Short mmCIF file of C-alpha atoms in Angstrom, two decimals:
data_model
loop_
_atom_site.label_atom_id
_atom_site.label_comp_id
_atom_site.label_asym_id
_atom_site.label_seq_id
_atom_site.Cartn_x
_atom_site.Cartn_y
_atom_site.Cartn_z
CA MET A 1 3.60 12.72 25.04
CA ARG A 2 4.08 8.73 25.69
CA LEU A 3 3.88 7.54 22.50
CA VAL A 4 4.02 3.06 20.99
CA PHE A 5 3.62 3.59 17.69
CA ALA A 6 2.21 0.49 15.67
CA GLY A 7 3.73 -0.44 11.92
CA THR A 8 5.14 -3.16 9.98
CA PRO A 9 6.38 -1.74 6.38
CA GLU A 10 8.14 0.96 4.68
CA VAL A 11 5.32 3.09 4.43
CA ALA A 12 5.18 3.50 8.07
CA LEU A 13 9.03 4.61 8.39
CA PRO A 14 8.45 8.37 7.69
CA SER A 15 5.70 8.57 9.91
CA LEU A 16 8.28 7.07 12.88
CA ARG A 17 10.91 8.55 11.93
CA ALA A 18 9.22 12.16 12.49
CA PHE A 19 8.02 10.98 15.49
CA ILE A 20 11.50 9.79 16.83
CA ASP A 21 12.92 13.87 15.93
CA SER A 22 9.92 15.07 17.45
CA PRO A 23 11.22 16.86 20.65
CA ARG A 24 7.57 17.27 22.04
CA HIS A 25 7.12 13.33 21.86
CA ASP A 26 8.48 10.23 23.46
CA VAL A 27 8.34 6.68 21.63
CA VAL A 28 8.28 4.51 24.64
CA ALA A 29 7.90 0.82 22.19
CA VAL A 30 6.75 0.41 18.44
CA VAL A 31 4.01 -2.74 18.43
CA THR A 32 5.07 -4.66 14.65
CA ARG A 33 4.50 -7.85 13.13
CA PRO A 34 6.36 -10.92 14.30
CA ASP A 35 9.26 -11.56 11.56
CA ALA A 36 8.81 -13.76 9.02
CA PRO A 37 10.03 -15.27 6.47
CA SER A 38 11.69 -14.25 4.04
CA GLY A 39 13.50 -15.20 0.50
CA ARG A 40 14.92 -17.72 -1.23
CA GLY A 41 16.37 -19.32 2.26
CA ARG A 42 13.01 -18.26 4.51
CA LYS A 43 14.83 -16.62 6.97
CA LEU A 44 13.60 -14.94 9.37
CA GLU A 45 13.14 -11.03 9.45
CA ARG A 46 12.64 -7.65 10.89
CA SER A 47 9.80 -5.91 9.89
CA PRO A 48 11.06 -2.04 8.47
CA VAL A 49 10.04 -0.55 11.65
CA ALA A 50 11.03 -3.57 13.33
CA ALA A 51 14.15 -3.05 12.04
CA LEU A 52 14.27 1.25 13.09
CA ALA A 53 12.95 0.65 16.51
CA ASP A 54 15.72 -1.32 16.69
CA ALA A 55 18.59 0.96 15.48
CA ALA A 56 17.14 3.50 17.93
CA GLY A 57 17.55 1.88 20.77
CA ILE A 58 13.57 1.28 20.74
CA GLU A 59 11.45 -2.00 22.80
CA VAL A 60 10.05 -3.34 19.90
CA LEU A 61 6.78 -6.14 20.94
CA THR A 62 5.90 -7.67 18.71
CA PRO A 63 2.41 -9.93 19.82
CA ALA A 64 0.94 -12.64 17.41
CA LYS A 65 -2.84 -10.48 18.39
CA ALA A 66 -2.97 -7.41 19.26
CA GLY A 67 -4.77 -9.12 21.98
CA ASP A 68 -3.19 -11.26 23.56
CA PRO A 69 -3.20 -10.97 27.49
CA GLU A 70 0.85 -10.23 28.14
CA PHE A 71 0.80 -8.16 25.44
CA LEU A 72 -1.82 -6.06 26.38
CA ASP A 73 -0.24 -5.94 30.17
CA ARG A 74 3.47 -4.15 28.83
CA LEU A 75 0.92 -1.88 26.76
CA ARG A 76 -0.86 -0.51 30.35
CA ALA A 77 2.78 -1.13 32.20
CA LEU A 78 4.82 1.61 28.86
CA GLU A 79 1.53 3.76 30.04
CA PRO A 80 0.57 5.16 26.60
CA ASP A 81 -0.83 8.55 25.81
CA LEU A 82 -1.43 7.77 22.37
CA CYS A 83 -0.57 5.13 20.11
CA PRO A 84 -0.87 6.80 16.26
CA VAL A 85 -1.02 3.87 13.93
CA VAL A 86 0.77 3.57 10.07
CA ALA A 87 0.27 -0.12 8.21
CA TYR A 88 0.27 -2.33 11.39
CA GLY A 89 -1.60 -5.00 10.00
CA ASN A 90 -3.37 -6.78 12.38
CA LEU A 91 -6.75 -6.05 14.04
CA LEU A 92 -7.40 -4.22 17.37
CA PRO A 93 -10.12 -4.97 19.97
CA GLN A 94 -11.59 -3.08 21.79
CA ARG A 95 -9.95 -3.43 25.19
CA THR A 96 -6.61 -2.43 23.55
CA LEU A 97 -7.98 0.77 21.84
CA ASP A 98 -9.95 1.62 25.67
CA ILE A 99 -5.42 1.27 26.77
CA PRO A 100 -3.92 4.80 25.71
CA ARG A 101 -5.86 7.90 27.29
CA HIS A 102 -6.27 9.63 23.46
CA GLY A 103 -6.90 6.79 21.91
CA TRP A 104 -5.55 5.16 18.46
CA VAL A 105 -5.26 7.06 15.90
CA ASN A 106 -4.05 6.24 12.34
CA LEU A 107 -2.96 7.58 9.62
CA HIS A 108 -4.81 5.23 6.29
CA PHE A 109 -4.40 6.86 2.37
CA SER A 110 -7.47 7.60 1.30
CA VAL A 111 -9.67 11.16 2.04
CA LEU A 112 -12.38 9.59 3.64
CA PRO A 113 -15.16 8.25 3.42
CA ALA A 114 -13.22 7.52 0.23
CA TRP A 115 -11.61 4.32 -0.05
CA ARG A 116 -11.91 2.45 3.67
CA GLY A 117 -9.96 -1.16 3.94
CA ALA A 118 -6.88 -2.43 3.35
CA ALA A 119 -6.25 -1.08 -0.75
CA PRO A 120 -7.19 2.62 -0.67
CA VAL A 121 -3.90 3.92 -2.66
CA GLN A 122 -4.49 1.02 -5.52
CA ALA A 123 -8.27 1.57 -5.34
CA ALA A 124 -7.57 4.96 -6.50
CA VAL A 125 -5.14 4.38 -9.18
CA ARG A 126 -7.87 1.49 -11.02
CA ASN A 127 -10.50 4.02 -10.31
CA GLY A 128 -8.98 6.95 -12.15
CA ASP A 129 -9.25 9.40 -9.09
CA ASP A 130 -7.39 12.47 -9.84
CA ILE A 131 -7.41 13.35 -6.31
CA THR A 132 -6.56 10.92 -3.20
CA GLY A 133 -5.23 11.83 -0.12
CA ALA A 134 -4.30 10.70 3.55
CA SER A 135 -6.75 10.88 6.42
CA THR A 136 -5.87 10.58 9.95
CA PHE A 137 -8.63 9.61 12.25
CA ARG A 138 -9.71 7.68 15.60
CA ILE A 139 -9.96 4.05 15.23
CA VAL A 140 -12.33 2.48 16.47
CA LYS A 141 -14.78 -0.85 16.04
CA GLU A 142 -16.38 -0.63 12.95
CA LEU A 143 -13.29 -0.48 9.83
CA ASP A 144 -12.17 3.52 9.59
CA ALA A 145 -14.62 4.83 10.21
CA GLY A 146 -13.95 7.34 12.99
CA PRO A 147 -14.03 10.88 12.99
CA VAL A 148 -11.18 12.77 11.54
CA TYR A 149 -8.63 14.75 12.85
CA GLY A 150 -6.91 16.30 9.14
CA VAL A 151 -6.34 15.90 5.73
CA VAL A 152 -3.70 16.09 3.12
CA THR A 153 -4.68 16.13 -0.28
CA GLU A 154 -2.08 14.17 -3.27
CA LYS A 155 -2.93 14.91 -6.88
CA VAL A 156 -2.69 11.09 -8.81
CA ARG A 157 -0.54 12.22 -12.27
CA ASP A 158 -0.85 10.17 -15.33
CA ARG A 159 1.51 7.69 -15.15
CA ASP A 160 1.52 7.04 -10.81
CA THR A 161 1.86 3.48 -10.04
CA SER A 162 0.85 2.67 -6.58
CA GLY A 163 3.83 2.28 -5.68
CA ASP A 164 4.88 5.69 -7.02
CA LEU A 165 1.58 7.46 -5.37
CA LEU A 166 2.47 5.68 -1.78
CA THR A 167 5.31 6.90 -1.70
CA ARG A 168 4.79 10.39 -1.91
CA LEU A 169 1.34 9.75 0.57
CA SER A 170 3.72 8.26 3.50
CA GLU A 171 6.10 11.48 3.20
CA SER A 172 2.69 14.02 3.96
CA GLY A 173 0.78 11.61 5.80
CA ALA A 174 3.86 11.58 7.91
CA GLN A 175 3.48 15.41 8.58
CA LEU A 176 0.31 14.73 8.73
CA LEU A 177 0.23 12.39 11.68
CA LEU A 178 2.69 14.18 13.51
CA SER A 179 1.15 17.57 13.21
CA THR A 180 -2.37 15.45 13.93
CA VAL A 181 -1.01 14.53 17.44
CA ASP A 182 0.57 17.72 18.08
CA GLY A 183 -2.95 19.28 18.12
CA ILE A 184 -4.17 16.50 19.75
CA GLU A 185 -1.42 17.47 23.11
CA ASP A 186 -2.34 20.35 22.26
CA GLY A 187 -6.10 20.47 22.17
CA THR A 188 -6.56 22.06 20.24
CA LEU A 189 -8.30 19.63 17.29
CA ARG A 190 -11.15 17.62 17.70
CA ALA A 191 -12.03 14.73 15.37
CA VAL A 192 -14.80 15.55 12.82
CA GLU A 193 -17.84 12.41 12.55
CA GLN A 194 -16.91 10.61 9.04
CA PRO A 195 -19.88 11.66 6.76
CA THR A 196 -22.51 8.76 5.78
CA ASP A 197 -22.84 10.17 1.98
CA GLY A 198 -19.60 8.77 -0.52
CA VAL A 199 -18.93 6.11 1.85
CA THR A 200 -16.61 3.07 -1.43
CA TYR A 201 -14.61 -0.08 0.41
CA ALA A 202 -11.09 -0.95 -1.13
CA ALA A 203 -9.80 -4.40 -0.40
CA LYS A 204 -7.05 -6.02 -0.99
CA ILE A 205 -5.94 -7.13 -3.63
CA THR A 206 -4.83 -10.92 -4.84
CA VAL A 207 -2.62 -12.15 -7.43
CA GLU A 208 -6.32 -13.57 -8.89
CA ASP A 209 -7.30 -9.80 -8.97
CA ALA A 210 -3.67 -8.64 -10.70
CA ARG A 211 -3.92 -10.90 -13.93
CA LEU A 212 -4.73 -7.82 -16.99
CA ASP A 213 -7.46 -9.11 -19.06
CA PHE A 214 -6.49 -8.36 -22.66
CA THR A 215 -10.26 -8.07 -23.40
CA ALA A 216 -11.41 -5.25 -21.31
CA PRO A 217 -10.37 -1.62 -22.61
CA ALA A 218 -6.91 -0.83 -22.58
CA VAL A 219 -7.17 2.26 -19.70
CA ALA A 220 -8.70 -0.25 -18.12
CA VAL A 221 -5.34 -2.72 -18.82
CA ASP A 222 -3.07 0.07 -17.90
CA ARG A 223 -4.70 1.16 -14.73
CA LEU A 224 -5.28 -2.39 -13.12
CA ALA A 225 -1.02 -2.51 -14.36
CA ARG A 226 -0.25 0.64 -12.61
CA ALA A 227 -2.49 0.12 -9.62
CA VAL A 228 -0.88 -3.27 -8.76
CA THR A 229 2.64 -2.75 -9.04
CA PRO A 230 4.25 -3.29 -7.26
CA GLU A 231 2.78 -5.37 -5.08
CA PRO A 232 1.27 -8.01 -5.81
CA GLY A 233 2.61 -7.29 -8.95
CA ALA A 234 0.98 -7.27 -13.13
CA TRP A 235 0.53 -10.25 -14.66
CA ALA A 236 -1.01 -12.95 -17.50
CA GLU A 237 -0.26 -15.95 -19.84
CA PHE A 238 2.24 -17.00 -22.19
CA ARG A 239 1.93 -20.20 -24.09
CA GLY A 240 0.52 -21.66 -21.00
CA GLU A 241 3.14 -20.24 -18.73
CA ARG A 242 2.82 -16.81 -16.11
CA LEU A 243 4.48 -13.60 -17.74
CA LYS A 244 4.68 -11.24 -14.72
CA LEU A 245 4.14 -7.27 -16.49
CA GLY A 246 5.24 -3.93 -15.46
CA PRO A 247 3.48 -0.83 -16.06
CA VAL A 248 2.06 -1.06 -20.16
CA ASN A 249 1.12 2.33 -21.97
CA PRO A 250 -1.91 2.74 -24.31
CA VAL A 251 -1.30 3.35 -27.50
CA ALA A 252 -3.32 4.89 -29.63
CA ASP A 253 -2.20 5.03 -33.06
CA VAL A 254 -2.71 0.51 -33.39
CA THR A 255 -5.69 -1.79 -33.19
CA LEU A 256 -4.91 -5.33 -32.83
CA PRO A 257 -7.37 -8.57 -31.76
CA PRO A 258 -7.88 -8.48 -27.69
CA GLY A 259 -3.84 -10.62 -26.32
CA GLU A 260 -2.32 -10.30 -30.28
CA VAL A 261 1.47 -9.41 -30.31
CA LEU A 262 3.21 -7.95 -32.50
CA VAL A 263 6.74 -6.68 -31.81
CA GLU A 264 8.41 -3.47 -33.40
CA ARG A 265 11.46 -2.43 -32.99
CA LYS A 266 11.50 -0.44 -30.23
CA ARG A 267 8.50 -1.77 -28.73
CA VAL A 268 6.08 -4.99 -27.87
CA LEU A 269 2.40 -4.16 -28.61
CA VAL A 270 -0.77 -6.36 -27.33
CA GLY A 271 -4.36 -5.85 -28.44
CA THR A 272 -6.78 -4.96 -26.05
CA ALA A 273 -10.27 -4.10 -26.56
CA THR A 274 -9.57 -0.84 -27.64
CA THR A 275 -6.16 0.32 -29.27
CA ALA A 276 -3.14 -1.97 -28.44
CA VAL A 277 -0.85 -1.24 -24.78
CA ALA A 278 3.21 -0.78 -25.58
CA LEU A 279 4.88 -3.80 -22.95
CA GLY A 280 7.16 -2.45 -21.08
CA GLU A 281 9.24 -4.48 -18.39
CA VAL A 282 8.58 -8.49 -18.16
CA GLN A 283 9.98 -11.55 -16.68
CA ALA A 284 9.04 -14.85 -17.81
CA GLN A 285 9.19 -17.85 -15.44
CA GLY A 286 12.64 -18.89 -14.00
CA LYS A 287 13.83 -15.35 -15.93
CA LYS A 288 15.43 -12.05 -14.55
CA ARG A 289 12.54 -9.00 -15.57
CA MET A 290 13.78 -7.00 -19.15
CA ALA A 291 13.10 -5.33 -21.29
CA ALA A 292 9.68 -6.94 -23.26
CA THR A 293 11.74 -6.13 -26.97
CA ASP A 294 14.94 -8.53 -25.43
CA TRP A 295 12.38 -11.01 -23.84
CA ALA A 296 10.61 -11.24 -27.87
CA ARG A 297 13.55 -11.03 -29.45
CA GLY A 298 14.61 -14.84 -27.18
CA VAL A 299 10.94 -16.09 -26.82
CA ARG A 300 10.60 -15.42 -31.19
CA ILE A 301 6.43 -14.58 -31.08
CA GLU A 302 4.76 -15.96 -34.33
CA PRO A 303 2.68 -14.02 -36.24
CA GLY A 304 -0.98 -14.07 -34.40
CA GLU A 305 0.77 -15.30 -31.12
CA ARG A 306 -1.82 -14.38 -28.35
CA ILE A 307 -0.47 -12.70 -24.70
CA ALA A 308 -3.99 -13.79 -22.12
#
């Protein structure tokens, strides 16, 4: 089939590569977010999807909005049979959805109808889900509510960060999306409406949402820290300045007042509402990321000092 692939970040690359490598399909263009400022110099950079498409000699479309008339004219001229979508990051109005013969098919990183929305993987980690997965569905106007073509599942491991889990799902999900498009082309696959029970939502996580609350139980601190790693990144305040934090490890045999810091020879502990957690990597303002023990030696923590 003639495909126009829509996606933006690295998580979309396994799916785009699968379609580029497939002998059954022709990726005639990709749709991605416009070039964005990046780094200290704020130099404009291509999205990962655009960079891969450039390397493969595929036309790149970067509309500011997916309903722009110029973009719609070009999309019609390309005559796509289907548009696969992975983390495109732009709203698709109905006039855009109506153009491809088989519609737009999205790869979403949850087992729908659970965790519709922008941050399904983060929600699964923070919620302590044992199993999550990925789903392919036909995009409709309502958020992530379209009929489902297929599902793969993935166990959430005890120490998974969102980044770890999303990396695995991007690979298994790419094969799911490819097989879904193959099945649509063959006429052997039909979408099934989502059940009305079990619908949950996963809103985008902001920087403020990623602040660790050490008055919460250790299990909640641990889950949130892993859920927001690598983006937007966990943090707290120490001596009035923001301290970026990597994942922490619950420590069953030590109890400290919430937020109080205890420096030992090989670990740095912080109290919670239950037992302590051991800090992993930290990054103070203006400093490089380092092991918590190195940071603690440098700042010379006084007895009773707290992270909040």
